[in-house]
PDB file of C-alpha atoms in Angstrom:
ATOM      1  CA  MET A   1     102.744 103.971 115.825  1.00  0.00           C
ATOM      2  CA  ARG A   2     102.214 103.761 112.056  1.00  0.00           C
ATOM      3  CA  ARG A   3     101.459 100.245 110.886  1.00  0.00           C
ATOM      4  CA  THR A   4     103.629  99.059 107.998  1.00  0.00           C
ATOM      5  CA  THR A   5     103.461  96.200 105.536  1.00  0.00           C
ATOM      6  CA  SER A   6     106.251  94.097 104.093  1.00  0.00           C
ATOM      7  CA  THR A   7     106.808  93.644 100.386  1.00  0.00           C
ATOM      8  CA  MET A   8     104.951  90.349 100.619  1.00  0.00           C
ATOM      9  CA  LEU A   9     101.239  91.219 100.321  1.00  0.00           C
ATOM     10  CA  ARG A  10      98.260  88.943 100.022  1.00  0.00           C
ATOM     11  CA  ARG A  11      95.908  89.756  97.196  1.00  0.00           C
ATOM     12  CA  VAL A  12      92.539  88.121  97.857  1.00  0.00           C
ATOM     13  CA  LEU A  13      89.911  88.001  95.163  1.00  0.00           C
ATOM     14  CA  SER A  14      86.312  86.814  95.027  1.00  0.00           C
ATOM     15  CA  GLY A  15      85.214  84.261  92.439  1.00  0.00           C
ATOM     16  CA  SER A  16      86.757  81.059  91.199  1.00  0.00           C
ATOM     17  CA  VAL A  17      90.542  80.871  91.196  1.00  0.00           C
ATOM     18  CA  ALA A  18      92.214  80.539  87.807  1.00  0.00           C
ATOM     19  CA  ALA A  19      95.907  80.887  88.698  1.00  0.00           C
ATOM     20  CA  VAL A  20      98.383  81.674  91.435  1.00  0.00           C
ATOM     21  CA  LEU A  21     101.370  83.841  90.507  1.00  0.00           C
ATOM     22  CA  VAL A  22     104.301  85.024  92.598  1.00  0.00           C
ATOM     23  CA  THR A  23     106.206  87.928  91.085  1.00  0.00           C
ATOM     24  CA  GLY A  24     108.183  90.807  92.524  1.00  0.00           C
ATOM     25  CA  GLY A  25     107.353  89.736  96.069  1.00  0.00           C
ATOM     26  CA  LEU A  26     103.582  89.990  95.452  1.00  0.00           C
ATOM     27  CA  LEU A  27     101.389  86.944  95.865  1.00  0.00           C
ATOM     28  CA  ALA A  28      98.535  87.237  93.375  1.00  0.00           C
ATOM     29  CA  VAL A  29      95.528  84.946  93.228  1.00  0.00           C
ATOM     30  CA  ALA A  30      93.671  85.642  89.987  1.00  0.00           C
ATOM     31  CA  PRO A  31      89.976  84.763  89.486  1.00  0.00           C
ATOM     32  CA  ALA A  32      88.332  83.766  86.231  1.00  0.00           C
ATOM     33  CA  ALA A  33      86.175  86.899  86.413  1.00  0.00           C
ATOM     34  CA  SER A  34      85.536  89.550  89.054  1.00  0.00           C
ATOM     35  CA  ALA A  35      84.199  93.076  89.363  1.00  0.00           C
ATOM     36  CA  ASP A  36      86.674  93.901  92.106  1.00  0.00           C
ATOM     37  CA  VAL A  37      90.065  93.014  93.530  1.00  0.00           C
ATOM     38  CA  THR A  38      90.866  93.021  97.257  1.00  0.00           C
ATOM     39  CA  TYR A  39      94.290  93.811  98.732  1.00  0.00           C
ATOM     40  CA  VAL A  40      95.018  92.876 102.340  1.00  0.00           C
ATOM     41  CA  PRO A  41      97.936  94.373 104.315  1.00  0.00           C
ATOM     42  CA  GLU A  42     100.082  92.328 106.654  1.00  0.00           C
ATOM     43  CA  LYS A  43      98.664  94.252 109.634  1.00  0.00           C
ATOM     44  CA  TRP A  44      95.063  95.330 109.033  1.00  0.00           C
ATOM     45  CA  ASN A  45      93.760  98.378 110.919  1.00  0.00           C
ATOM     46  CA  GLY A  46      90.138  97.208 110.607  1.00  0.00           C
ATOM     47  CA  LYS A  47      89.086  99.723 107.928  1.00  0.00           C
ATOM     48  CA  VAL A  48      88.109  99.049 104.289  1.00  0.00           C
ATOM     49  CA  VAL A  49      88.672 101.581 101.505  1.00  0.00           C
ATOM     50  CA  TYR A  50      86.875 101.102  98.178  1.00  0.00           C
ATOM     51  CA  LEU A  51      88.646 102.697  95.203  1.00  0.00           C
ATOM     52  CA  SER A  52      86.250 102.869  92.270  1.00  0.00           C
ATOM     53  CA  GLN A  53      87.857 103.097  88.842  1.00  0.00           C
ATOM     54  CA  ALA A  54      86.343 105.437  86.261  1.00  0.00           C
ATOM     55  CA  CYS A  55      83.652 103.836  84.124  1.00  0.00           C
ATOM     56  CA  HIS A  56      81.184 105.981  82.176  1.00  0.00           C
ATOM     57  CA  ASP A  57      78.808 103.189  81.214  1.00  0.00           C
ATOM     58  CA  ARG A  58      75.904 105.514  80.315  1.00  0.00           C
ATOM     59  CA  GLY A  59      73.383 102.884  81.287  1.00  0.00           C
ATOM     60  CA  ASP A  60      74.787 100.194  78.985  1.00  0.00           C
ATOM     61  CA  THR A  61      77.378  97.465  79.481  1.00  0.00           C
ATOM     62  CA  VAL A  62      80.470  99.269  78.172  1.00  0.00           C
ATOM     63  CA  CYS A  63      82.944 101.492  80.026  1.00  0.00           C
ATOM     64  CA  HIS A  64      83.164 104.469  77.685  1.00  0.00           C
ATOM     65  CA  ASP A  65      86.377 106.473  77.902  1.00  0.00           C
ATOM     66  CA  ASN A  66      87.085 110.185  78.148  1.00  0.00           C
ATOM     67  CA  THR A  67      90.240 111.333  76.402  1.00  0.00           C
ATOM     68  CA  GLY A  68      92.346 114.472  76.698  1.00  0.00           C
ATOM     69  CA  CYS A  69      95.664 116.026  75.765  1.00  0.00           C
ATOM     70  CA  SER A  70      98.477 113.905  74.330  1.00  0.00           C
ATOM     71  CA  GLY A  71      96.333 110.765  74.143  1.00  0.00           C
ATOM     72  CA  PHE A  72      95.307 110.861  77.810  1.00  0.00           C
ATOM     73  CA  SER A  73      92.774 108.157  78.753  1.00  0.00           C
ATOM     74  CA  GLU A  74      90.664 108.733  81.868  1.00  0.00           C
ATOM     75  CA  ASN A  75      89.869 105.021  82.286  1.00  0.00           C
ATOM     76  CA  ARG A  76      93.487 103.896  81.948  1.00  0.00           C
ATOM     77  CA  ASN A  77      94.724 106.661  84.220  1.00  0.00           C
ATOM     78  CA  SER A  78      92.099 105.825  86.845  1.00  0.00           C
ATOM     79  CA  TYR A  79      93.297 102.219  86.968  1.00  0.00           C
ATOM     80  CA  LEU A  80      96.949 103.225  87.235  1.00  0.00           C
ATOM     81  CA  LEU A  81      96.155 105.812  89.909  1.00  0.00           C
ATOM     82  CA  ALA A  82      94.285 103.209  91.948  1.00  0.00           C
ATOM     83  CA  MET A  83      97.244 100.850  91.747  1.00  0.00           C
ATOM     84  CA  SER A  84      99.659 103.620  92.725  1.00  0.00           C
ATOM     85  CA  THR A  85      97.485 104.673  95.674  1.00  0.00           C
ATOM     86  CA  ILE A  86      97.315 101.092  96.941  1.00  0.00           C
ATOM     87  CA  ARG A  87     100.951 100.035  96.745  1.00  0.00           C
ATOM     88  CA  GLU A  88     104.426 101.270  97.604  1.00  0.00           C
ATOM     89  CA  THR A  89     105.718 103.706  94.973  1.00  0.00           C
ATOM     90  CA  GLY A  90     109.291 104.246  96.095  1.00  0.00           C
ATOM     91  CA  THR A  91     108.642 107.544  97.874  1.00  0.00           C
ATOM     92  CA  SER A  92     109.117 108.102 101.591  1.00  0.00           C
ATOM     93  CA  HIS A  93     105.355 108.508 102.042  1.00  0.00           C
ATOM     94  CA  PRO A  94     103.159 105.485 102.868  1.00  0.00           C
ATOM     95  CA  ASN A  95     100.242 104.526 100.673  1.00  0.00           C
ATOM     96  CA  LEU A  96      97.080 102.657 101.695  1.00  0.00           C
ATOM     97  CA  LEU A  97      98.521  99.169 102.264  1.00  0.00           C
ATOM     98  CA  GLU A  98     101.461 100.576 104.178  1.00  0.00           C
ATOM     99  CA  ARG A  99      98.996 102.505 106.336  1.00  0.00           C
ATOM    100  CA  GLY A 100      97.211  99.263 107.203  1.00  0.00           C
ATOM    101  CA  TYR A 101      94.050  99.539 105.086  1.00  0.00           C
ATOM    102  CA  LYS A 102      92.294  96.708 103.326  1.00  0.00           C
ATOM    103  CA  VAL A 103      91.606  98.044  99.832  1.00  0.00           C
ATOM    104  CA  VAL A 104      89.018  96.906  97.329  1.00  0.00           C
ATOM    105  CA  ARG A 105      89.642  98.136  93.792  1.00  0.00           C
ATOM    106  CA  GLY A 106      86.451  98.208  91.764  1.00  0.00           C
ATOM    107  CA  ASP A 107      86.955  97.739  88.033  1.00  0.00           C
ATOM    108  CA  GLY A 108      83.399  97.001  86.954  1.00  0.00           C
ATOM    109  CA  LEU A 109      80.480  99.041  85.660  1.00  0.00           C
ATOM    110  CA  THR A 110      79.280 101.856  87.919  1.00  0.00           C
ATOM    111  CA  ARG A 111      76.364  99.798  89.261  1.00  0.00           C
ATOM    112  CA  GLN A 112      78.660  96.841  89.944  1.00  0.00           C
ATOM    113  CA  ASN A 113      81.081  99.008  91.883  1.00  0.00           C
ATOM    114  CA  ILE A 114      78.306 100.508  93.983  1.00  0.00           C
ATOM    115  CA  ASP A 115      76.880  97.075  94.801  1.00  0.00           C
ATOM    116  CA  SER A 116      80.315  95.649  95.506  1.00  0.00           C
ATOM    117  CA  SER A 117      81.212  98.519  97.825  1.00  0.00           C
ATOM    118  CA  ASN A 118      78.004  97.938  99.766  1.00  0.00           C
ATOM    119  CA  ARG A 119      78.581  94.190  99.868  1.00  0.00           C
ATOM    120  CA  VAL A 120      82.104  94.398 101.296  1.00  0.00           C
ATOM    121  CA  GLY A 121      81.076  96.945 103.931  1.00  0.00           C
ATOM    122  CA  ALA A 122      83.512  99.673 102.888  1.00  0.00           C
ATOM    123  CA  ASP A 123      84.151 102.502 105.325  1.00  0.00           C
ATOM    124  CA  VAL A 124      85.025 104.989 102.569  1.00  0.00           C
ATOM    125  CA  HIS A 125      84.102 104.905  98.871  1.00  0.00           C
ATOM    126  CA  VAL A 126      86.394 106.967  96.604  1.00  0.00           C
ATOM    127  CA  PRO A 127      85.739 107.190  92.844  1.00  0.00           C
ATOM    128  CA  LEU A 128      88.948 108.196  91.015  1.00  0.00           C
ATOM    129  CA  HIS A 129      88.293 110.427  88.023  1.00  0.00           C
ATOM    130  CA  SER A 130      89.786 113.230  85.953  1.00  0.00           C
ATOM    131  CA  ASN A 131      87.864 116.288  84.868  1.00  0.00           C
ATOM    132  CA  ALA A 132      87.017 118.040  81.597  1.00  0.00           C
ATOM    133  CA  ILE A 133      85.495 121.307  80.468  1.00  0.00           C
ATOM    134  CA  SER A 134      85.348 120.478  76.767  1.00  0.00           C
ATOM    135  CA  LYS A 135      86.159 117.360  74.778  1.00  0.00           C
ATOM    136  CA  ALA A 136      89.208 118.963  73.166  1.00  0.00           C
ATOM    137  CA  CYS A 137      92.654 119.781  74.475  1.00  0.00           C
ATOM    138  CA  GLU A 138      92.448 123.452  75.423  1.00  0.00           C
ATOM    139  CA  SER A 139      95.062 126.172  75.087  1.00  0.00           C
ATOM    140  CA  GLY A 140      95.322 129.800  76.043  1.00  0.00           C
ATOM    141  CA  PHE A 141      93.883 129.436  79.533  1.00  0.00           C
ATOM    142  CA  SER A 142      95.589 130.066  82.869  1.00  0.00           C
ATOM    143  CA  ALA A 143      95.960 127.647  85.787  1.00  0.00           C
ATOM    144  CA  SER A 144      93.028 129.372  87.503  1.00  0.00           C
ATOM    145  CA  ARG A 145      90.674 127.582  85.092  1.00  0.00           C
ATOM    146  CA  TYR A 146      91.715 124.133  86.332  1.00  0.00           C
ATOM    147  CA  GLY A 147      92.468 122.246  89.548  1.00  0.00           C
ATOM    148  CA  THR A 148      91.396 119.446  91.892  1.00  0.00           C
ATOM    149  CA  HIS A 149      87.719 118.989  92.715  1.00  0.00           C
ATOM    150  CA  ALA A 150      86.272 116.774  95.471  1.00  0.00           C
ATOM    151  CA  MET A 151      82.541 116.048  95.456  1.00  0.00           C
ATOM    152  CA  TYR A 152      80.147 114.934  98.183  1.00  0.00           C
ATOM    153  CA  VAL A 153      76.481 114.671  99.104  1.00  0.00           C
ATOM    154  CA  SER A 154      76.423 113.801 102.822  1.00  0.00           C
ATOM    155  CA  THR A 155      77.745 115.667 105.855  1.00  0.00           C
ATOM    156  CA  ALA A 156      80.388 112.981 106.415  1.00  0.00           C
ATOM    157  CA  GLY A 157      81.219 113.054 102.702  1.00  0.00           C
ATOM    158  CA  ARG A 158      81.779 116.794 102.966  1.00  0.00           C
ATOM    159  CA  GLU A 159      84.421 116.232 105.624  1.00  0.00           C
ATOM    160  CA  CYS A 160      86.047 113.421 103.653  1.00  0.00           C
ATOM    161  CA  SER A 161      86.083 115.551 100.504  1.00  0.00           C
ATOM    162  CA  GLN A 162      87.728 118.396 102.357  1.00  0.00           C
ATOM    163  CA  LYS A 163      90.474 116.072 103.619  1.00  0.00           C
ATOM    164  CA  LEU A 164      91.095 114.811 100.065  1.00  0.00           C
ATOM    165  CA  LEU A 165      91.054 118.326  98.639  1.00  0.00           C
ATOM    166  CA  SER A 166      93.460 119.602 101.288  1.00  0.00           C
ATOM    167  CA  ALA A 167      95.844 116.706 100.637  1.00  0.00           C
ATOM    168  CA  VAL A 168      95.757 116.538  96.824  1.00  0.00           C
ATOM    169  CA  GLY A 169      94.898 120.075  95.756  1.00  0.00           C
ATOM    170  CA  PRO A 170      98.194 121.794  96.672  1.00  0.00           C
ATOM    171  CA  SER A 171     100.093 119.306  94.482  1.00  0.00           C
ATOM    172  CA  SER A 172      98.070 119.761  91.294  1.00  0.00           C
ATOM    173  CA  PRO A 173      99.049 122.505  88.826  1.00  0.00           C
ATOM    174  CA  GLY A 174      95.593 124.065  88.592  1.00  0.00           C
ATOM    175  CA  THR A 175      94.673 126.626  91.269  1.00  0.00           C
ATOM    176  CA  ASN A 176      90.881 126.399  91.044  1.00  0.00           C
ATOM    177  CA  ASP A 177      90.602 123.690  93.720  1.00  0.00           C
ATOM    178  CA  ALA A 178      87.030 123.238  94.907  1.00  0.00           C
ATOM    179  CA  ARG A 179      84.758 121.114  97.035  1.00  0.00           C
ATOM    180  CA  GLN A 180      81.382 120.557  95.388  1.00  0.00           C
ATOM    181  CA  TYR A 181      77.984 119.374  96.640  1.00  0.00           C
ATOM    182  CA  ARG A 182      76.440 117.045  94.044  1.00  0.00           C
ATOM    183  CA  THR A 183      73.153 115.147  94.154  1.00  0.00           C
ATOM    184  CA  ASP A 184      73.215 113.626  90.657  1.00  0.00           C
ATOM    185  CA  LEU A 185      75.923 110.966  91.041  1.00  0.00           C
ATOM    186  CA  GLY A 186      75.039 107.378  91.959  1.00  0.00           C
ATOM    187  CA  GLU A 187      78.398 106.764  93.608  1.00  0.00           C
ATOM    188  CA  LEU A 188      77.590 109.530  96.083  1.00  0.00           C
ATOM    189  CA  ASN A 189      73.919 108.709  96.645  1.00  0.00           C
ATOM    190  CA  GLN A 190      73.794 104.918  96.570  1.00  0.00           C
ATOM    191  CA  THR A 191      76.776 103.738  98.618  1.00  0.00           C
ATOM    192  CA  ASN A 192      76.468 102.756 102.269  1.00  0.00           C
ATOM    193  CA  ALA A 193      80.022 103.929 102.840  1.00  0.00           C
ATOM    194  CA  VAL A 194      80.912 107.590 103.189  1.00  0.00           C
ATOM    195  CA  ALA A 195      81.543 108.690  99.595  1.00  0.00           C
ATOM    196  CA  CYS A 196      83.995 111.350  98.484  1.00  0.00           C
ATOM    197  CA  TYR A 197      84.438 111.606  94.731  1.00  0.00           C
ATOM    198  CA  LEU A 198      87.821 112.802  93.470  1.00  0.00           C
ATOM    199  CA  GLU A 199      88.326 114.687  90.205  1.00  0.00           C
ATOM    200  CA  GLN A 200      92.118 114.807  90.473  1.00  0.00           C
ATOM    201  CA  GLU A 201      92.713 117.400  87.724  1.00  0.00           C
ATOM    202  CA  PHE A 202      91.478 118.453  84.297  1.00  0.00           C
ATOM    203  CA  HIS A 203      92.692 116.299  81.418  1.00  0.00           C
ATOM    204  CA  VAL A 204      92.121 119.015  78.800  1.00  0.00           C
ATOM    205  CA  TRP A 205      95.326 120.950  79.520  1.00  0.00           C
ATOM    206  CA  ASN A 206      98.854 119.635  79.190  1.00  0.00           C
ATOM    207  CA  ARG A 207     100.098 120.632  82.634  1.00  0.00           C
ATOM    208  CA  GLY A 208      97.227 118.718  84.240  1.00  0.00           C
ATOM    209  CA  VAL A 209      97.884 115.660  82.081  1.00  0.00           C
ATOM    210  CA  TYR A 210     101.619 115.622  82.789  1.00  0.00           C
ATOM    211  CA  TRP A 211     100.957 115.922  86.515  1.00  0.00           C
ATOM    212  CA  MET A 212      98.466 113.031  86.435  1.00  0.00           C
ATOM    213  CA  TRP A 213     100.936 110.877  84.498  1.00  0.00           C
ATOM    214  CA  ASN A 214     103.461 111.482  87.285  1.00  0.00           C
ATOM    215  CA  ARG A 215     101.050 109.836  89.742  1.00  0.00           C
ATOM    216  CA  ASP A 216     103.666 107.864  91.682  1.00  0.00           C
ATOM    217  CA  ALA A 217     105.092 111.138  92.994  1.00  0.00           C
ATOM    218  CA  TRP A 218     101.817 112.300  94.587  1.00  0.00           C
ATOM    219  CA  SER A 219      99.325 109.399  94.884  1.00  0.00           C
ATOM    220  CA  TRP A 220     100.276 109.064  98.557  1.00  0.00           C
ATOM    221  CA  ARG A 221      98.323 112.277  99.071  1.00  0.00           C
ATOM    222  CA  ILE A 222      95.063 110.408  98.416  1.00  0.00           C
ATOM    223  CA  ALA A 223      96.003 107.863 101.063  1.00  0.00           C
ATOM    224  CA  ALA A 224      96.972 110.686 103.428  1.00  0.00           C
ATOM    225  CA  GLY A 225      93.594 112.385 102.951  1.00  0.00           C
ATOM    226  CA  ILE A 226      91.686 109.155 103.591  1.00  0.00           C
ATOM    227  CA  ASP A 227      93.860 108.423 106.625  1.00  0.00           C
ATOM    228  CA  ALA A 228      93.221 111.921 108.021  1.00  0.00           C
ATOM    229  CA  TYR A 229      89.459 111.546 107.555  1.00  0.00           C
ATOM    230  CA  LEU A 230      89.347 108.146 109.274  1.00  0.00           C
ATOM    231  CA  GLY A 231      91.440 109.404 112.187  1.00  0.00           C
ATOM    232  CA  TYR A 232      94.644 107.416 111.519  1.00  0.00           C
ATOM    233  CA  PRO A 233      93.349 104.035 112.796  1.00  0.00           C
TER     234      PRO A 233
END
């Protein structure tokens, strides 16, 4: 039987507590500073999912942004996608909390997110990104140039990536969906958890951007892919 969660969710954060807010049925405990935020369902299935927000820090202490068509921001979109994948979105499909997962949302630098994922003992580590071919908004290309990509380095990551690709890919407007073996990404090589890195779509074409902005309609597919990989605990 699928585990469900009520609208009252506990949001548990590390660090010193600065405030307690109750709004819209969500109990939020906000820390003074934290590199991650933890969301706990009413009925936990024992598994931890780490959602790592996009941060291209390039070895410094700043999260540089990638931009695309119509003012698209990869960093902003990654945050909003994480939030949509965690919580109820009004569709008939359950997202991660409704499926019973404890979720840690990493919003720090890449190294912080890797260390945090290892510290919390995540079962799956999923970076949420969007893709690019050039830095400019492109035109004149067909849907076959774009699509959903899922990246991996380990055998288990290959399976997880395939589950994500199978769940998300059919929804995205691009048709060049692909699973890719990568050895050059820290979030694939340095996490103890099984890592599957999602490039949801390309942000350099308008159809991809509009689809990503409509995230509440399809973010449940990420949760479904993770759930399928972990065997529906």
